[in-house]
């Protein structure tokens, strides 16, 4: 999975997140329609989230 700023991701629990920043090791996400903001390792994102087309939200 290639992750880029602006991508929409869906977590295994169905929550939607937008990628704010990313590099080879870290990804910063914010929850769509919420206040959650966090950063985590890229490998965690790849194993826990899947990408969405922006028209799906």
Short mmCIF file of C-alpha atoms in Angstrom, two decimals:
data_model
loop_
_atom_site.label_atom_id
_atom_site.label_comp_id
_atom_site.label_asym_id
_atom_site.label_seq_id
_atom_site.Cartn_x
_atom_site.Cartn_y
_atom_site.Cartn_z
CA UNK A 1 0.00 0.00 0.00
CA UNK A 2 1.41 3.39 -0.98
CA UNK A 3 0.41 6.04 1.56
CA UNK A 4 0.33 9.74 0.64
CA UNK A 5 -0.85 12.91 2.41
CA UNK A 6 -4.57 13.40 1.84
CA UNK A 7 -5.36 9.66 1.50
CA UNK A 8 -8.47 8.39 3.24
CA UNK A 9 -8.05 5.22 5.28
CA UNK A 10 -10.55 2.99 7.04
CA UNK A 11 -9.61 1.20 10.26
CA UNK A 12 -10.67 -2.32 11.13
CA UNK A 13 -13.38 -0.83 13.40
CA UNK A 14 -14.86 1.17 10.50
CA UNK A 15 -13.50 4.58 11.53
CA UNK A 16 -12.26 6.89 8.77
CA UNK A 17 -8.92 8.67 8.95
CA UNK A 18 -7.09 11.15 6.69
CA UNK A 19 -3.31 11.04 6.25
CA UNK A 20 -1.77 14.39 7.23
CA UNK A 21 1.93 13.60 6.81
CA UNK A 22 3.96 10.52 6.02
CA UNK A 23 7.43 9.25 5.29
CA UNK A 24 9.05 5.82 5.08
CA UNK A 25 8.79 5.22 8.84
CA UNK A 26 5.93 7.30 10.28
CA UNK A 27 2.38 8.32 9.36
CA UNK A 28 0.31 11.07 11.00
CA UNK A 29 -3.44 10.61 10.86
CA UNK A 30 -6.51 12.54 11.94
CA UNK A 31 -9.94 11.03 12.42
CA UNK A 32 -12.56 12.24 9.94
CA UNK A 33 -15.38 14.08 11.79
CA UNK A 34 -13.47 13.88 15.05
CA UNK A 35 -10.54 15.26 17.00
CA UNK A 36 -8.23 12.25 17.18
CA UNK A 37 -4.73 12.96 15.87
CA UNK A 38 -1.88 10.48 16.15
CA UNK A 39 1.30 9.23 14.53
CA UNK A 40 2.41 5.64 14.17
CA UNK A 41 4.79 3.43 12.26
CA UNK A 42 4.04 2.92 8.58
CA UNK A 43 3.98 -0.87 8.99
CA UNK A 44 1.23 -0.57 11.62
CA UNK A 45 -0.89 1.53 9.26
CA UNK A 46 -0.39 -0.98 6.43
CA UNK A 47 -1.52 -3.86 8.66
CA UNK A 48 -4.45 -2.08 10.35
CA UNK A 49 -5.95 0.22 7.69
CA UNK A 50 -7.03 0.00 4.08
CA UNK A 51 -7.24 2.85 1.59
CA UNK A 52 -10.49 4.34 0.26
CA UNK A 53 -11.39 6.46 -2.69
CA UNK A 54 -12.37 9.95 -1.52
CA UNK A 55 -15.80 9.55 -3.16
CA UNK A 56 -16.60 6.70 -0.72
CA UNK A 57 -16.95 9.06 2.27
#
